[in-house]
mmCIF file with all atom_site columns, C-alpha atoms in Angstrom:
data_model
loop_
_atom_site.group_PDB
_atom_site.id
_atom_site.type_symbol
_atom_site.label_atom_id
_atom_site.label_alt_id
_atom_site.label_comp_id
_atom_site.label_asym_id
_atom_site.label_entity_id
_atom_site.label_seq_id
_atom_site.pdbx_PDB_ins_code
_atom_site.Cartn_x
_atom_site.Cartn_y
_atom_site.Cartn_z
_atom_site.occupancy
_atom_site.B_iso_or_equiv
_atom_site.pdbx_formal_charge
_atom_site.auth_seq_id
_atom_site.auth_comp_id
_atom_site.auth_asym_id
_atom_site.auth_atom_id
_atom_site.pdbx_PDB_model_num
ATOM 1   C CA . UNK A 1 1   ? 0.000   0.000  0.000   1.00 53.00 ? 136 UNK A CA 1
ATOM 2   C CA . UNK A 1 2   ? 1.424   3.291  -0.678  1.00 73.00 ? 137 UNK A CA 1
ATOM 3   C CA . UNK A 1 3   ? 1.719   6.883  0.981   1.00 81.00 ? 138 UNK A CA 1
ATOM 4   C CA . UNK A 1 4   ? -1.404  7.549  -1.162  1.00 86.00 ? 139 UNK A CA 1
ATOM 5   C CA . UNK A 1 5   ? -3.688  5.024  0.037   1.00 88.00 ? 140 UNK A CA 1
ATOM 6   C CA . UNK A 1 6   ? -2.499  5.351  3.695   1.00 91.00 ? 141 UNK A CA 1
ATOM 7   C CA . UNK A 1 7   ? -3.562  8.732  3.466   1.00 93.00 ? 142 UNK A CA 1
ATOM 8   C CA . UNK A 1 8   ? -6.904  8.634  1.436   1.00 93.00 ? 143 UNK A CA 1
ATOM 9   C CA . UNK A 1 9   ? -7.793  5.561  3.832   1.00 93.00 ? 144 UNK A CA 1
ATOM 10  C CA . UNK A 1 10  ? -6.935  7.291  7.105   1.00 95.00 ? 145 UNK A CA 1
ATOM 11  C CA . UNK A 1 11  ? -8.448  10.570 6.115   1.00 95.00 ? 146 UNK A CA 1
ATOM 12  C CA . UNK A 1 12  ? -11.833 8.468  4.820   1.00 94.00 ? 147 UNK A CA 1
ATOM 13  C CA . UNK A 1 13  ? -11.918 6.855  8.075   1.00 96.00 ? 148 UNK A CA 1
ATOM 14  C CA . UNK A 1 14  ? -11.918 9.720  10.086  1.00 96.00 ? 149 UNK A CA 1
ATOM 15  C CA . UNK A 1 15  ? -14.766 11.348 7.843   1.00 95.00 ? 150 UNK A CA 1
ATOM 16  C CA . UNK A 1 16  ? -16.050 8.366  9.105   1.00 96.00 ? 151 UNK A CA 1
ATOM 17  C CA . UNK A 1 17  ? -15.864 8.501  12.653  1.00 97.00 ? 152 UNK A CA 1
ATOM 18  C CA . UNK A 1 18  ? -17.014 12.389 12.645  1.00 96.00 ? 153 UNK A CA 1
ATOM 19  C CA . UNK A 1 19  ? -14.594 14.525 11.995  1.00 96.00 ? 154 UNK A CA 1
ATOM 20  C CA . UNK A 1 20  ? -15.023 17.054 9.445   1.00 95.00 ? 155 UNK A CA 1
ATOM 21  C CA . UNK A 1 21  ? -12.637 17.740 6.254   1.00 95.00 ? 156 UNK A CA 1
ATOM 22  C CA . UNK A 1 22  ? -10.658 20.825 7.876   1.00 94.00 ? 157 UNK A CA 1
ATOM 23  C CA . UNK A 1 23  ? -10.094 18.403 11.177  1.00 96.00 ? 158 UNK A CA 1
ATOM 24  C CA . UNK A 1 24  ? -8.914  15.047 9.369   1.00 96.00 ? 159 UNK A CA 1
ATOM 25  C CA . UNK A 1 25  ? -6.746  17.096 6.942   1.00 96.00 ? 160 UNK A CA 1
ATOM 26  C CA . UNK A 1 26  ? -4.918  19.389 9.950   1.00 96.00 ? 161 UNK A CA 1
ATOM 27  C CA . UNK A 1 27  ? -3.847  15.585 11.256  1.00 96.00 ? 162 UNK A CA 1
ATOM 28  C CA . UNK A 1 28  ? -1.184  15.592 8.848   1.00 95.00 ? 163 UNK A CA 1
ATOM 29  C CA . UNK A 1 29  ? 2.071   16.612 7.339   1.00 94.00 ? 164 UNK A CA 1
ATOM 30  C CA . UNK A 1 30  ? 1.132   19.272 5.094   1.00 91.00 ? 165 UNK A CA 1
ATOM 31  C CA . UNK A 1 31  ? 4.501   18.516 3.154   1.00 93.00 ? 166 UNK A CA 1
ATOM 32  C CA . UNK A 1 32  ? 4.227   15.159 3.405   1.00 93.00 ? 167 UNK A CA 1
ATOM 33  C CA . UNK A 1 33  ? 0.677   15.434 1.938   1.00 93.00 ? 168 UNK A CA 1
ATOM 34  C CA . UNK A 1 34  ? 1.307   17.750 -0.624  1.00 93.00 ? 169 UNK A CA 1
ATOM 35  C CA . UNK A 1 35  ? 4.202   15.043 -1.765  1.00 93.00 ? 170 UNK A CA 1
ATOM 36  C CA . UNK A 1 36  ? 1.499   12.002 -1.607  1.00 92.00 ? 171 UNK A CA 1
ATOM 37  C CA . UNK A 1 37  ? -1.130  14.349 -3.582  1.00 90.00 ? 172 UNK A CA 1
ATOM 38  C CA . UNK A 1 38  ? 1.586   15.253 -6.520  1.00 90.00 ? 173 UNK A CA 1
ATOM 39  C CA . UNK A 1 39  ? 2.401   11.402 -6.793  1.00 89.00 ? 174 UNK A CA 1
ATOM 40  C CA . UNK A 1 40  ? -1.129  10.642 -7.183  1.00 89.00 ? 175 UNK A CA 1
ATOM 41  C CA . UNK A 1 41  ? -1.413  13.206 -9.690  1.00 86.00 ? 176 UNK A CA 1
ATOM 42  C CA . UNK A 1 42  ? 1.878   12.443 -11.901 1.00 87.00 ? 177 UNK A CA 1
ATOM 43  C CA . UNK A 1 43  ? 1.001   8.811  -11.527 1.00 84.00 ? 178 UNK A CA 1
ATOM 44  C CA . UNK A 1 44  ? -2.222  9.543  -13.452 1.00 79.00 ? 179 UNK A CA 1
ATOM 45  C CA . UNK A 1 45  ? -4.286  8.561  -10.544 1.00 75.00 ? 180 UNK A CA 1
ATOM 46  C CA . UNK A 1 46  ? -7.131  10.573 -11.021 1.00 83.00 ? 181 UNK A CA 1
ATOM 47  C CA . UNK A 1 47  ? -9.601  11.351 -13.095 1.00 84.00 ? 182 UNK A CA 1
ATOM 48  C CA . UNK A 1 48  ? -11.805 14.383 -13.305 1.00 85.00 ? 183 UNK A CA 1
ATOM 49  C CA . UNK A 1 49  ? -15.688 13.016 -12.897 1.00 84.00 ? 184 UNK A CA 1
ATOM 50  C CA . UNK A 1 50  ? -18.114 15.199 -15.264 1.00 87.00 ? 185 UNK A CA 1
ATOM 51  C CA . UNK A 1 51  ? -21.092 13.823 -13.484 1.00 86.00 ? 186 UNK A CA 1
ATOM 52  C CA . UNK A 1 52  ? -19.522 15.164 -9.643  1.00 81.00 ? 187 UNK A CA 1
ATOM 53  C CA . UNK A 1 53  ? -17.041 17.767 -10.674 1.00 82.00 ? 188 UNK A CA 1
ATOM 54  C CA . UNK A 1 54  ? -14.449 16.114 -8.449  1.00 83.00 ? 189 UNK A CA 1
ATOM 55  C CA . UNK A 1 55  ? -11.162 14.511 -9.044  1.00 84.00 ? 190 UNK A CA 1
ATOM 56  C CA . UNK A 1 56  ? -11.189 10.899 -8.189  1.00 87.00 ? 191 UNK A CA 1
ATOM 57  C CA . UNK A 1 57  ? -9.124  7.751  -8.169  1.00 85.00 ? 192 UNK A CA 1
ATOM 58  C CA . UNK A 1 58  ? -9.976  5.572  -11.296 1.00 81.00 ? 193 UNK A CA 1
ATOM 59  C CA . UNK A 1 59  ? -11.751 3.608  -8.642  1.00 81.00 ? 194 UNK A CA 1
ATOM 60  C CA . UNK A 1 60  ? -14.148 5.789  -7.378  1.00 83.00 ? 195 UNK A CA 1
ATOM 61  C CA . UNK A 1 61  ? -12.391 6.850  -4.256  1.00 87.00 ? 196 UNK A CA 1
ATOM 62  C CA . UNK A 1 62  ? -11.901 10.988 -3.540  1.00 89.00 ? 197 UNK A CA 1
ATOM 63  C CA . UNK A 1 63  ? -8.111  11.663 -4.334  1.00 92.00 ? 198 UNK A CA 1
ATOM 64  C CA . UNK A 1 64  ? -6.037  13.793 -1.998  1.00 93.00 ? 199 UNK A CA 1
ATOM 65  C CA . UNK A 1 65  ? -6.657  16.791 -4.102  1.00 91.00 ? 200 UNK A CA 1
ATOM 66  C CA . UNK A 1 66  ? -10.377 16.527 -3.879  1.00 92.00 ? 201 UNK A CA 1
ATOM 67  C CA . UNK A 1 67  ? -10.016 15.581 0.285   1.00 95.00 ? 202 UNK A CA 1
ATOM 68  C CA . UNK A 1 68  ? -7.920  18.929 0.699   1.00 95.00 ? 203 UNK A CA 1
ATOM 69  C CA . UNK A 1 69  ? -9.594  21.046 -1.320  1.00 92.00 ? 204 UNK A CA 1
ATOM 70  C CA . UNK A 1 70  ? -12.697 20.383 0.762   1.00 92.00 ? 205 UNK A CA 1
ATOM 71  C CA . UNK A 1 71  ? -10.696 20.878 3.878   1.00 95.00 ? 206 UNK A CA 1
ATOM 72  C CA . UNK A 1 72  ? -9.194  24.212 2.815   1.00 93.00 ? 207 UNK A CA 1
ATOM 73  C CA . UNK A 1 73  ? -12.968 25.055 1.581   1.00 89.00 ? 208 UNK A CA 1
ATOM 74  C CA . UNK A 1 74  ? -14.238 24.720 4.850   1.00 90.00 ? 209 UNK A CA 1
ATOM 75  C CA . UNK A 1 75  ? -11.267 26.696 6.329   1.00 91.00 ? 210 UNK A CA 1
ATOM 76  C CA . UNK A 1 76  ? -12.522 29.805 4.075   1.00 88.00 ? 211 UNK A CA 1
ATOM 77  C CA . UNK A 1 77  ? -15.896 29.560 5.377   1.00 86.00 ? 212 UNK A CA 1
ATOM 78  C CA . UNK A 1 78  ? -15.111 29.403 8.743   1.00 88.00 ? 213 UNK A CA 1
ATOM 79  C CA . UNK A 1 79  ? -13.145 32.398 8.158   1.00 87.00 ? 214 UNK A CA 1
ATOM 80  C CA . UNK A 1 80  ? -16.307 34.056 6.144   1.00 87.00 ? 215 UNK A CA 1
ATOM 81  C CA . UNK A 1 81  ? -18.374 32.911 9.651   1.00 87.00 ? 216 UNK A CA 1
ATOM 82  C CA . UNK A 1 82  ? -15.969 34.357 12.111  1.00 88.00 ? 217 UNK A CA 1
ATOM 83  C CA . UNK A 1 83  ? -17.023 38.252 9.642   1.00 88.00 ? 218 UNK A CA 1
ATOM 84  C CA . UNK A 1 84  ? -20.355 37.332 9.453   1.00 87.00 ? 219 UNK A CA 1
ATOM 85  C CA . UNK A 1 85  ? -20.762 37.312 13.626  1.00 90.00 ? 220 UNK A CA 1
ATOM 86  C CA . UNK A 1 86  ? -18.964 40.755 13.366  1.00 90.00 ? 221 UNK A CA 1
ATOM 87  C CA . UNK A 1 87  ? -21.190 42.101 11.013  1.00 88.00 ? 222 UNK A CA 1
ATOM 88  C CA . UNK A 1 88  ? -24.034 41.121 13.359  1.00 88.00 ? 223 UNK A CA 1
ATOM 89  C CA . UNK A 1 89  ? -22.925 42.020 16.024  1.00 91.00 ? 224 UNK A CA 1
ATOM 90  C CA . UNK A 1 90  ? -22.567 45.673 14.688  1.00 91.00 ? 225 UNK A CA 1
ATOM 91  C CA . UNK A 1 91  ? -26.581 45.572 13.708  1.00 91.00 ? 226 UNK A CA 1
ATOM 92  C CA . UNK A 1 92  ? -25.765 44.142 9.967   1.00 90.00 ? 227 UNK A CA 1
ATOM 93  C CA . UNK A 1 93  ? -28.872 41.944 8.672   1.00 88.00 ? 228 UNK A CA 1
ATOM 94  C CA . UNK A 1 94  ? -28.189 39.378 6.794   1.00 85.00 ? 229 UNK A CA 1
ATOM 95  C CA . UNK A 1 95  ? -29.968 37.756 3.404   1.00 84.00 ? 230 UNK A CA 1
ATOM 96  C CA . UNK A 1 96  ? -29.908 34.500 0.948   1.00 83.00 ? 231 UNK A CA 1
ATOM 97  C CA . UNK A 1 97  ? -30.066 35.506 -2.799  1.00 80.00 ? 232 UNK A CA 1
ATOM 98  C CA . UNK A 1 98  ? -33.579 33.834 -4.043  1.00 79.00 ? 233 UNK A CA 1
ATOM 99  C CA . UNK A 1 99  ? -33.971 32.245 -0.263  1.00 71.00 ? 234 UNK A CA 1
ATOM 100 C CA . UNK A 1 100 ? -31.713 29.564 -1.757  1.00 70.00 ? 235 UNK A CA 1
ATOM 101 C CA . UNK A 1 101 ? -29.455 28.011 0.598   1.00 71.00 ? 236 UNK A CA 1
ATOM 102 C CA . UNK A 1 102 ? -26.037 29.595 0.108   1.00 74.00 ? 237 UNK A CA 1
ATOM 103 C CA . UNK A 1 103 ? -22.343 30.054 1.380   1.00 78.00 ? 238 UNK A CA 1
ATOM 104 C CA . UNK A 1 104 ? -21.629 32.716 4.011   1.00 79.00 ? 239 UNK A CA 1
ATOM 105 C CA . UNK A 1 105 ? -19.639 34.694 1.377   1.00 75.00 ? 240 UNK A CA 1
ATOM 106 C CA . UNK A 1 106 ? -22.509 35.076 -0.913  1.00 81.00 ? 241 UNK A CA 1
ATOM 107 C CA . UNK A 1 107 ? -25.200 36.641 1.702   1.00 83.00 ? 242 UNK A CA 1
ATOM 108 C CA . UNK A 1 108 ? -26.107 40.000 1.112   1.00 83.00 ? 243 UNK A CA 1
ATOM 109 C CA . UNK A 1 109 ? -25.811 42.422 3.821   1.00 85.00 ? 244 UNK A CA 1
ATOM 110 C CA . UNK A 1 110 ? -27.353 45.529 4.567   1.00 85.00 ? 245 UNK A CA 1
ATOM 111 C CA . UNK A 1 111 ? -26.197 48.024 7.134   1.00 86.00 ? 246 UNK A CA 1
ATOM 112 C CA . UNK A 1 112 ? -27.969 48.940 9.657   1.00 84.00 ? 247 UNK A CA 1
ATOM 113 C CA . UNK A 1 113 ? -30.498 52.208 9.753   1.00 82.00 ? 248 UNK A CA 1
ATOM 114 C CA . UNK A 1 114 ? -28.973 55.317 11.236  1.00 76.00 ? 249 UNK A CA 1
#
């Protein structure tokens, strides 16, 4: 088994056991990962999925790429949260575009009345 399964396989079984992406991928090396994620790549391990818009291992498995990008994803948006409380805080009110469920980052806010 190499570096890249290890990985995939202890990251996947953390997902598993409740962690989120940003907490499973702070668990490791980010060099080391960043080494297993380009062999993946050069080893033409992935392939892009039209149907999910994700990277994935010609088996159907997330690769590394696709694991940290949703880790660093989550990162931003608890970064977007941490503004959002601020702008509340300071009488800010909040709205989804259309209602639909959205990001933090694409809200629209409106100040509040003077």
């Amino acid at each position: 088994m190499s570096n890249v399964d290890t990985y995939r396989d202890a990251f996947l079984q953390m997902l598993a056991d409740g962690a989120t992406y940003l907490e499973a991928y702070q668990k490791f090396d980010e060099t080391m990962w960043r080494e297993a994620m380009n062999t993946e790549i050069m080893c033409g391990g992935t392939k892009y999925n039209h149907k999910t818009f994700v990277y994935e291992t010609k088996d159907g498995k997330p690769s590394l790429l696709d694991l940290a990008s949703r880790a660093h994803g989550e990162e931003r948006n608890l970064k977007d949260l941490e503004q959002a409380i601020e702008l509340m805080g300071a009488g800010w009110v909040s709205e989804r575009p259309n209602g639909a469920p959205c990001q933090v980052m694409s809200l629209y806010w409106r100040a509040p009345s003077k």
